[in-house]
Coordinates of C-alpha atoms in Angstrom, one line a residue:
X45 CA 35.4 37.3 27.6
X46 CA 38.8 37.5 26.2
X47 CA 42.2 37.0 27.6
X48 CA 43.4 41.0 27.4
X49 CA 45.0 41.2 30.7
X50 CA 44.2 44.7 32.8
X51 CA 47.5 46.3 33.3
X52 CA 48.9 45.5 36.8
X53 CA 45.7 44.1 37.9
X54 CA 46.4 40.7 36.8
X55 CA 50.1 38.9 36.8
X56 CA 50.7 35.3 36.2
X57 CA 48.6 32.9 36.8
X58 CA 47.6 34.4 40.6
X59 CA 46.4 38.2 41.3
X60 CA 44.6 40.0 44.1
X61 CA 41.4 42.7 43.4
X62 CA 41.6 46.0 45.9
X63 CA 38.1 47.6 43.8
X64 CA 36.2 47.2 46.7
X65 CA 38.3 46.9 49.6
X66 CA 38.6 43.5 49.9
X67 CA 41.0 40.9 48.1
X68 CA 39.7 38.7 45.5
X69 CA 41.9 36.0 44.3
X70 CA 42.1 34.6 40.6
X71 CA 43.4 31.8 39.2
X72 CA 43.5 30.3 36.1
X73 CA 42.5 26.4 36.0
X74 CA 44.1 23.8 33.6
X75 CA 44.2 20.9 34.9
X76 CA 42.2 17.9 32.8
X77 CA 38.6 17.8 33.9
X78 CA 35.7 15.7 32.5
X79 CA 33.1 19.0 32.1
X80 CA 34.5 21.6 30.5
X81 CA 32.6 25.1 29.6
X82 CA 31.9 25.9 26.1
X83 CA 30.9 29.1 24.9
X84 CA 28.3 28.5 21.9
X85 CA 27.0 30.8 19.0
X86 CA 23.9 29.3 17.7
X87 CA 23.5 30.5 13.7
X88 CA 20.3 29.8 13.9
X89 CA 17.3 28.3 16.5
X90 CA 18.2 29.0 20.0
X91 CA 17.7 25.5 22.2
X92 CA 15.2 26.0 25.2
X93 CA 16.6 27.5 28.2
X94 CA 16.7 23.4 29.6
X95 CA 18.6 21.9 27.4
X96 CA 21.4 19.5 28.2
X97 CA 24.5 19.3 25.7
X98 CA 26.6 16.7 25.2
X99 CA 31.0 17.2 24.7
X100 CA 33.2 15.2 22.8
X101 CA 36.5 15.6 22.4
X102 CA 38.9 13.4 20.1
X103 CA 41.3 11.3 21.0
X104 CA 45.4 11.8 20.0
X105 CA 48.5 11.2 21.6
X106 CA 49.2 15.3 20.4
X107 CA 47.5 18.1 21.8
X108 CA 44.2 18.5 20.7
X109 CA 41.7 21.2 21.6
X110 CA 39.1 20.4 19.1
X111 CA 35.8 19.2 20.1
X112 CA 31.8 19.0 19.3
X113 CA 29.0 19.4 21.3
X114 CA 25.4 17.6 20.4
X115 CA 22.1 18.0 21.4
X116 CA 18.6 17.4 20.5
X117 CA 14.8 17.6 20.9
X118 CA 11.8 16.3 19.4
X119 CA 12.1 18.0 15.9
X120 CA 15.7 19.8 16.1
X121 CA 19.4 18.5 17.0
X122 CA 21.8 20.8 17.5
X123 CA 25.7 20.2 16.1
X124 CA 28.4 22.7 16.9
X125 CA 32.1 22.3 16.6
X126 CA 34.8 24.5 17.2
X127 CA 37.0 23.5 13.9
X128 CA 36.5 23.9 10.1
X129 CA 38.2 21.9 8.0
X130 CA 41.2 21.0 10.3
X131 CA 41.4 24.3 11.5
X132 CA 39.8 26.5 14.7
X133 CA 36.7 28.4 13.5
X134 CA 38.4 31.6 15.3
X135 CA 42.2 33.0 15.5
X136 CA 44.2 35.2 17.9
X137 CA 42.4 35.3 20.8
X138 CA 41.2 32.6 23.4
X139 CA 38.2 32.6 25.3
X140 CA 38.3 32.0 29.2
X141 CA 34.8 31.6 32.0
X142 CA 35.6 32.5 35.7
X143 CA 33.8 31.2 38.2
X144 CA 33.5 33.1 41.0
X145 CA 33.1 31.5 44.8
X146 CA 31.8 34.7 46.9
X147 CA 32.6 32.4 50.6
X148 CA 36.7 31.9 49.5
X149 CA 36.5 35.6 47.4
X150 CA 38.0 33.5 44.1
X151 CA 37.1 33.7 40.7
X152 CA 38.6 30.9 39.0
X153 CA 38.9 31.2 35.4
X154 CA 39.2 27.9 32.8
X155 CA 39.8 28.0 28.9
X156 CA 36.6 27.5 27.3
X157 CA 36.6 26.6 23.4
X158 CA 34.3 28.4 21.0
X159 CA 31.7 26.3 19.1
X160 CA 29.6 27.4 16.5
X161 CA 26.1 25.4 16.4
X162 CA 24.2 24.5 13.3
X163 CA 20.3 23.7 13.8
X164 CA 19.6 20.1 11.9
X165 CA 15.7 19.7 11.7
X166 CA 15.1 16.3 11.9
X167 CA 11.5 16.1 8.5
X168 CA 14.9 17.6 6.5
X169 CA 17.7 15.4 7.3
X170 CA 17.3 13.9 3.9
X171 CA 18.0 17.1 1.9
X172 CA 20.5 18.0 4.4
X173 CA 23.9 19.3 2.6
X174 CA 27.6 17.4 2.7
X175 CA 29.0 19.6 5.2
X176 CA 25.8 18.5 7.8
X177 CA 26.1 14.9 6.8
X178 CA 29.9 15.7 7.8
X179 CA 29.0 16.8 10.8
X180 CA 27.3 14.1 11.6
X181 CA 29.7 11.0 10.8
X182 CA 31.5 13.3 12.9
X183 CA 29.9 13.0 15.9
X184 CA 29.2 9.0 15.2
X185 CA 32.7 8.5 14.7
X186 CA 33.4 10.4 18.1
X187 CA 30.8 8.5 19.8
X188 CA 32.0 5.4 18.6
X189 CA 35.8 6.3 19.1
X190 CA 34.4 6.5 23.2
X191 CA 32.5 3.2 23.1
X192 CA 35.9 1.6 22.2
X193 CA 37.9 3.3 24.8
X194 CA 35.2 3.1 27.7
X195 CA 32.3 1.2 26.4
X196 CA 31.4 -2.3 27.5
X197 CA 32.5 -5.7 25.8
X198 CA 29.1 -5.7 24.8
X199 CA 29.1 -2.0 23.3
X200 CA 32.6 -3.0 22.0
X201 CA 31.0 -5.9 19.8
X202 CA 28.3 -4.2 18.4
X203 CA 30.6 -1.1 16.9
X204 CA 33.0 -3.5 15.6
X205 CA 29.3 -5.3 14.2
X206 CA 28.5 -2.1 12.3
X207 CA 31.7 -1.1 11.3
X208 CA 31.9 -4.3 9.5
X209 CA 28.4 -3.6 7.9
X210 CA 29.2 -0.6 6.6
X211 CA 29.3 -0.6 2.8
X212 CA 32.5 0.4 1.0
X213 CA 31.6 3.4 -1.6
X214 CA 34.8 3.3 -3.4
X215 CA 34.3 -0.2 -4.1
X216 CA 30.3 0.9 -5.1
X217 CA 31.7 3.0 -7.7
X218 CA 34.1 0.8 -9.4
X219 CA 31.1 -1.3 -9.4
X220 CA 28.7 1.1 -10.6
X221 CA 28.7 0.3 -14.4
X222 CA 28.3 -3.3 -13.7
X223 CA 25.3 -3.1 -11.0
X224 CA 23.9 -0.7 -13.6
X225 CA 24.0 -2.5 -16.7
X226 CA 22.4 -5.5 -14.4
X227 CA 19.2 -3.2 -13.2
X228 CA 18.6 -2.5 -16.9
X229 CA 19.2 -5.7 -17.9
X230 CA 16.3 -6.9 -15.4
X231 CA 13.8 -3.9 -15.7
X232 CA 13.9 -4.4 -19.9
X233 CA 11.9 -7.1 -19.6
X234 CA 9.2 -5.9 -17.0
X235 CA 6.2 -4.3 -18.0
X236 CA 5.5 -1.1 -18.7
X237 CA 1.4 0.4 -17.7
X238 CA 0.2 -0.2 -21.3
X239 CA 1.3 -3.9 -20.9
X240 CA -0.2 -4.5 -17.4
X241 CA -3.1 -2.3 -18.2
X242 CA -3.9 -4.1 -21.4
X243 CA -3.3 -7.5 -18.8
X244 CA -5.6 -6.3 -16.6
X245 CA -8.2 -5.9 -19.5
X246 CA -7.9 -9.4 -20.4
X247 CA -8.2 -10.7 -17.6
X248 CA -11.9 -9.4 -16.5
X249 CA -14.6 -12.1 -15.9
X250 CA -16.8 -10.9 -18.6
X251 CA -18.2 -12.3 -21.9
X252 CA -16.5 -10.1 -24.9
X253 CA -17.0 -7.2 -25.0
X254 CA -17.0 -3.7 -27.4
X255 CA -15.8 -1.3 -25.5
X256 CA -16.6 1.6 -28.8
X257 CA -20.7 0.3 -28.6
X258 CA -23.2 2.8 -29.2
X259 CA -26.0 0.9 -27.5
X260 CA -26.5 -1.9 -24.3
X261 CA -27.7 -4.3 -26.5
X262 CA -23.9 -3.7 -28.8
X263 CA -22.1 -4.0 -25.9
X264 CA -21.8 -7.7 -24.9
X265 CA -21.1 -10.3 -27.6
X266 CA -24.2 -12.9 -26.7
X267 CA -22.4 -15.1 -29.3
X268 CA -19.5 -15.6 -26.8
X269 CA -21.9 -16.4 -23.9
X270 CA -24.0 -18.9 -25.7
X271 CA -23.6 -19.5 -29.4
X272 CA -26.0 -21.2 -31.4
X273 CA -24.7 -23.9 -32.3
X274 CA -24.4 -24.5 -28.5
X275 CA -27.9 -23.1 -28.2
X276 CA -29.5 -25.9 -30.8
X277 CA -28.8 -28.9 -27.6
X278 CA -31.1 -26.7 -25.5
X279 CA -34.9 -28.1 -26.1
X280 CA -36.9 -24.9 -25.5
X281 CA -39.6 -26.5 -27.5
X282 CA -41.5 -28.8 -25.2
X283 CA -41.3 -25.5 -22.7
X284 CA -42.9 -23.9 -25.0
X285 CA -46.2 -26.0 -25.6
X286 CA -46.3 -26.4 -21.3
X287 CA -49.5 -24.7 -20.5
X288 CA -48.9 -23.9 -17.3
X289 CA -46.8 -23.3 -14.1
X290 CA -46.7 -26.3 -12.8
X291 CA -44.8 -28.0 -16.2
X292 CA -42.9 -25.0 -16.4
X293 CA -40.9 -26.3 -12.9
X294 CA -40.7 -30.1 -14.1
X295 CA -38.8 -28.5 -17.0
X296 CA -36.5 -26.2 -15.5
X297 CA -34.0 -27.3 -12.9
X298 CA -33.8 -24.5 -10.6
X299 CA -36.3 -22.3 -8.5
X300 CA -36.0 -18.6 -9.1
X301 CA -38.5 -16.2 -9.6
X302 CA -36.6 -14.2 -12.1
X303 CA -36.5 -16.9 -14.3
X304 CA -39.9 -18.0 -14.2
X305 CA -41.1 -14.6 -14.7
X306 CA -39.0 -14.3 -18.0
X307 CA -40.3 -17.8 -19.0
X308 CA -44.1 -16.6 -18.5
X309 CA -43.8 -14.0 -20.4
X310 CA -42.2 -15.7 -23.4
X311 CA -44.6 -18.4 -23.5
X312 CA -47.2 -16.1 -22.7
X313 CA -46.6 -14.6 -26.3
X314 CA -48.6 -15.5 -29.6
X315 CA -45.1 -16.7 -31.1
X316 CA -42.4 -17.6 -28.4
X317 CA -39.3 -16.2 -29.1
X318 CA -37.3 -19.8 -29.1
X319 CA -33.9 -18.2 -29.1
X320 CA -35.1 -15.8 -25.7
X321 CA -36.0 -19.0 -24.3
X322 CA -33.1 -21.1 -24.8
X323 CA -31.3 -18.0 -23.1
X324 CA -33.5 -18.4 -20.0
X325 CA -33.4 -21.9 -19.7
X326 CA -29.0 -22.0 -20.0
X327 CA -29.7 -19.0 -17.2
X328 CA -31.6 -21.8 -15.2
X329 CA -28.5 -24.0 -15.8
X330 CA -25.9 -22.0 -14.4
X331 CA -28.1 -20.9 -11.8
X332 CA -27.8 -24.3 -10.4
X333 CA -24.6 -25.0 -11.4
X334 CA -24.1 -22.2 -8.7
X335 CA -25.6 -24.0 -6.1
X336 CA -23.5 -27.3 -6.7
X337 CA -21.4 -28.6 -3.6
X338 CA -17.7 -29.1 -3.6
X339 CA -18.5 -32.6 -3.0
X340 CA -21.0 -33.5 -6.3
X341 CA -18.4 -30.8 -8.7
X342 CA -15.5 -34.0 -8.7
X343 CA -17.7 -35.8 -10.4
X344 CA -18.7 -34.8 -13.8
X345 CA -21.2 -37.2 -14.8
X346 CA -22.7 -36.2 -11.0
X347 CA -22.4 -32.9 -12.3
X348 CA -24.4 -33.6 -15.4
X349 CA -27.4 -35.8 -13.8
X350 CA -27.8 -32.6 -11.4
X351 CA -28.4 -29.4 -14.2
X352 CA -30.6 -31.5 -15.8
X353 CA -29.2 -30.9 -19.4
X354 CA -27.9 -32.6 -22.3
X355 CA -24.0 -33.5 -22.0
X356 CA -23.3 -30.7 -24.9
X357 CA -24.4 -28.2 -22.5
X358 CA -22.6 -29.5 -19.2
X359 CA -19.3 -29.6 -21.6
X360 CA -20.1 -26.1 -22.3
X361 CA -20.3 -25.1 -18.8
X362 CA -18.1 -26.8 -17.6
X363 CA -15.5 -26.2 -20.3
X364 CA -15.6 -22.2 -19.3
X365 CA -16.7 -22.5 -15.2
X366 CA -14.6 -25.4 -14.0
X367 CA -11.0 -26.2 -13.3
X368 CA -9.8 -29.5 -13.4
X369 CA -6.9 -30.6 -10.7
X370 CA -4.4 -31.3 -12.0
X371 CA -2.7 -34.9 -10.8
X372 CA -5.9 -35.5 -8.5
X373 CA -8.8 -38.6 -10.1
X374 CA -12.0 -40.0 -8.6
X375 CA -11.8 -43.3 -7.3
X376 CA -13.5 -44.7 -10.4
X377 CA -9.8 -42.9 -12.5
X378 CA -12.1 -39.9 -13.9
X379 CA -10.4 -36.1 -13.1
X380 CA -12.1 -34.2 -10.1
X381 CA -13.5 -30.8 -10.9
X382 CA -13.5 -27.7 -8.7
X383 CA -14.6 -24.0 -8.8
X384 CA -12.0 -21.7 -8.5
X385 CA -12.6 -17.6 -6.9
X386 CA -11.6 -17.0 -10.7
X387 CA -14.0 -19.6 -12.1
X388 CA -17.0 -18.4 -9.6
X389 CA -16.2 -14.6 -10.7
X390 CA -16.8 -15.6 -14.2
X391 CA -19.7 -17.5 -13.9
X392 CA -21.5 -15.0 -11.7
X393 CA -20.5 -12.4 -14.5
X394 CA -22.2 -14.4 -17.1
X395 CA -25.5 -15.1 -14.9
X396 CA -25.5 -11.2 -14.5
X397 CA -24.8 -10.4 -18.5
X398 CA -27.7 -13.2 -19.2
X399 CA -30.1 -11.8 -16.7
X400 CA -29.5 -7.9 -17.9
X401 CA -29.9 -9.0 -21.8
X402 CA -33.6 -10.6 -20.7
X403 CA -34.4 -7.3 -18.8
X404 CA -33.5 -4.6 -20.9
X405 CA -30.3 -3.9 -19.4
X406 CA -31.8 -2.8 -16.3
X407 CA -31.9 -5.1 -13.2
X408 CA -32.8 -3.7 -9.0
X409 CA -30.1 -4.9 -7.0
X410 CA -31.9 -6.1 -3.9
X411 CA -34.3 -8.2 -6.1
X412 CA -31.6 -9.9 -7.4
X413 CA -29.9 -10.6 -4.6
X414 CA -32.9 -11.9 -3.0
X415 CA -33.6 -14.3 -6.1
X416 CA -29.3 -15.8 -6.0
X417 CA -29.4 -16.1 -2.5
X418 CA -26.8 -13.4 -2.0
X419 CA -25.6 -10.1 -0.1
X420 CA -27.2 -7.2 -1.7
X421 CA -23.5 -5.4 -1.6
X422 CA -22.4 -8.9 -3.2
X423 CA -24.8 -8.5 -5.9
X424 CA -23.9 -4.8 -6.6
X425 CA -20.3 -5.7 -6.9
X426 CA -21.2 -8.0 -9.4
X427 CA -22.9 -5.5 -11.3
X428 CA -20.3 -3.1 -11.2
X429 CA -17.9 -5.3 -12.3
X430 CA -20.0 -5.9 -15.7
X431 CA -19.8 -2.2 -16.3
X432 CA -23.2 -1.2 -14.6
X433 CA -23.9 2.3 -13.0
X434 CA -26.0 2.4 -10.0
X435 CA -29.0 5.1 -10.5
X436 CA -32.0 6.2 -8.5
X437 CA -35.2 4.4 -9.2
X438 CA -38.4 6.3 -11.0
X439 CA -41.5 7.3 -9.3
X440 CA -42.9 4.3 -10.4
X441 CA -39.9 1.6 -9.4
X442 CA -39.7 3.5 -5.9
X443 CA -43.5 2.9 -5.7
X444 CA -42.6 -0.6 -6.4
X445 CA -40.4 -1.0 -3.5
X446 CA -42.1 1.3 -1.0
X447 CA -41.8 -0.2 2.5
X448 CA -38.1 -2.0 1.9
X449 CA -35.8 -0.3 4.6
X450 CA -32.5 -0.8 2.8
X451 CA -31.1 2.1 1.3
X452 CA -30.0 0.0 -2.1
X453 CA -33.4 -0.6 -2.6
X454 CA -33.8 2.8 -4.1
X455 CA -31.2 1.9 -6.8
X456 CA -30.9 0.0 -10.4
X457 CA -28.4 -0.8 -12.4
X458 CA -28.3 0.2 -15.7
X459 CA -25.8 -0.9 -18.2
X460 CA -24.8 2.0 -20.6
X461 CA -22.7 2.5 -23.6
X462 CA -19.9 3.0 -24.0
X463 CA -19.0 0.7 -21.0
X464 CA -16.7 1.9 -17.9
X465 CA -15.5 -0.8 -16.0
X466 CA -14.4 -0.2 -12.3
X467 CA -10.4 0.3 -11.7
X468 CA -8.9 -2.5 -9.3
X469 CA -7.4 -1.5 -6.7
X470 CA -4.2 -2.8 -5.1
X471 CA -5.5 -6.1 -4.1
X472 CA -6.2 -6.2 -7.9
X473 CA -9.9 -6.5 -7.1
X474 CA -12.7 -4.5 -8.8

């Protein structure tokens, strides 16, 4: 309501009403009081009809009408102010709210400023605009400018806390070339994808590899997982004359089925295939080499006297499967051994390599897991991690496995070229 007097209805700062046959007296209130009324045009959302609003006023030994109300709710705050840029947001007129007491027949009417209220929604405050993020080191500042005045020692300490935390932009910016010729100092030498991608390549558990192979059997380089020259300390001979079962065992140091099936049906040829049967056996030998303690791996020559093999071959395996500690010795001054998560993910990858190049590049998760003593999800994550893709079994293998209850005994996996390896994910496991 504006200020335009009636004429003769209102004189001074006292008046009487006659409208109705009865006096009504007005007066105009300005003394200092702590809530003040505020007439508010929202440009935006309109608050619910319950919402509270807080008033703060700034502090100066001049006259000072302006002032900013706040208030908020789960998703909106609301910031009005009734000042732009040092100067009121409307001229020439004032706007006063009577109060009127129907008991005394008063109306009592006080200034009331004139705030316009912007509508902040809280997701957005990060692409909010400079004039909002004015308004709101406005209101901090004001809030803080009352903790001082009224606030407790303890409110006291903690603005003086952040006001000392604050960071100085004009010192940022003549710092700004510096800081910046610092990042790109530091991020020149840090890899880019291609590097850590190539890194990550590297750094798989697998025998070499081709990843541009036409076929399985191109895939793999079997030269890498056991040359010949390495191959030629392996006596596949004397396996080959045993006649039976029974000398097959004495001869190889592990029980598993897979490898005794592959060794009958070598040996069950007209003319063993040597060279498939050195394979099998150094299968045999990691096998166990699996199964070795932490205790017996300190000690090599333990080592050696367990796989059963000549010392060329326990160098070989252990050159590529075990770590030596460094500083640590065996009370006879010889270096203790150990297997590492790395090492073990590299040996398992070779077993798995070994035992799909003796099977066609085709291998039934379940049964192998059955024949290493391991999880069937284990096993399949071993698989995958050579490049196999797990595929529904034929008619004939699901005949073969009829009765099994375990969903993955449905499955095989099949090595294919070219070869896709898993992606690791951000534990940098595949």
């Amino acid at each position: 309501m504006g200020t335009k007097r009636k004429q003769a209805e209102v004189s001074g700062s006292n008046a009487t009403s006659d409208t109705t046959g009865q006096e009504v007296s007005i007066s105009i209130d300005r003394s200092p009081a702590n809530i003040q009324p505020v007439l508010a045009k929202f440009l935006a959302a309109v608050p619910p009809v319950a919402s509270s609003f807080s008033t703060y006023k700034y502090i100066s030994n001049t006259k000072n009408d302006d002032c900013i109300v706040v208030s908020e709710t789960d998703k909106v705050e609301y910031v009005g102010q009734n000042f732009e840029n040092g100067k009121p947001v409307i001229n020439g007129c004032r706007y006063m709210i009577g109060v009127y007491d129907p008991k005394k027949d008063t109306v009592v009417f006080r200034q009331a400023p004139y705030v316009r209220v912007n509508t902040v929604i809280k997701s957005l405050k990060n692409s909010r605009g400079v004039a909002e993020r004015t308004n709101q080191n406005q209101v901090m500042q004001a809030r803080n400018d009352l903790g001082v005045e009224f606030g407790s020692k303890k409110q006291k300490a903690g603005i003086r806390a952040e006001e000392r935390n604050k960071i100085n932009m004009d010192s940022v910016r003549a710092d700004m070339d510096v800081i910046g010729a610092s990042i790109e100092q530091r991020t020149s030498s840090m890899p880019t994808a291609q590097d850590i991608a190539k890194d990550n390549e590297n750094a798989r558990p697998v025998p070499k590899y081709d990843p541009n192979a036409k076929t399985a059997a191109e895939i793999y380089d079997m030269e890498d997982v056991l040359s010949k020259s390495n191959a030629a300390f392996i006596n596949a001979l004397a396996l080959s004359k045993a006649t039976d079962a029974e000398e097959h065992r004495k001869l190889v140091p592990v029980r598993s089925e897979f490898v005794a099936k592959k060794i009958e049906q070598i040996v069950g040829q007209k003319k063993p295939d040597l060279d498939l049967l050195r394979r099998v056996m150094y299968l045999a030998y990691l096998i166990k080499f699996v199964n070795i303690g932490r205790k017996a791996m300190q000690s090599r020559e333990t080592c050696v006297r367990t796989l059963c093999c000549s010392p060329e071959i326990a160098n070989v395996i252990f050159d590529k499967f075990a770590d030596c500690v460094a500083g640590a010795a065996n009370p006879d001054g010889s270096p203790v051994y150990i297997k590492t998560a790395a090492s073990e993910s590299k040996l398992m990858c070779h077993i798995f390599v070994l035992m799909l190049s003796l099977n066609n590049w085709i291998l039934i998760p379940t049964e192998v897991a059955a024949d290493l003593g391991m999880e069937v999800r284990t096993a399949m994550r071993y698989l995958g991690s050579v490049g196999c893709k797990m595929e529904a079994l034929s008619s004939s293998g699901d005949a073969a496995t009829k009765g099994r209850k375990a969903a993955s005994s449905n499955k095989k996996a099949v090595l294919k070229a070219p070869i896709k390896f898993p992606k690791a994910n951000l534990r940098g496991k595949n």
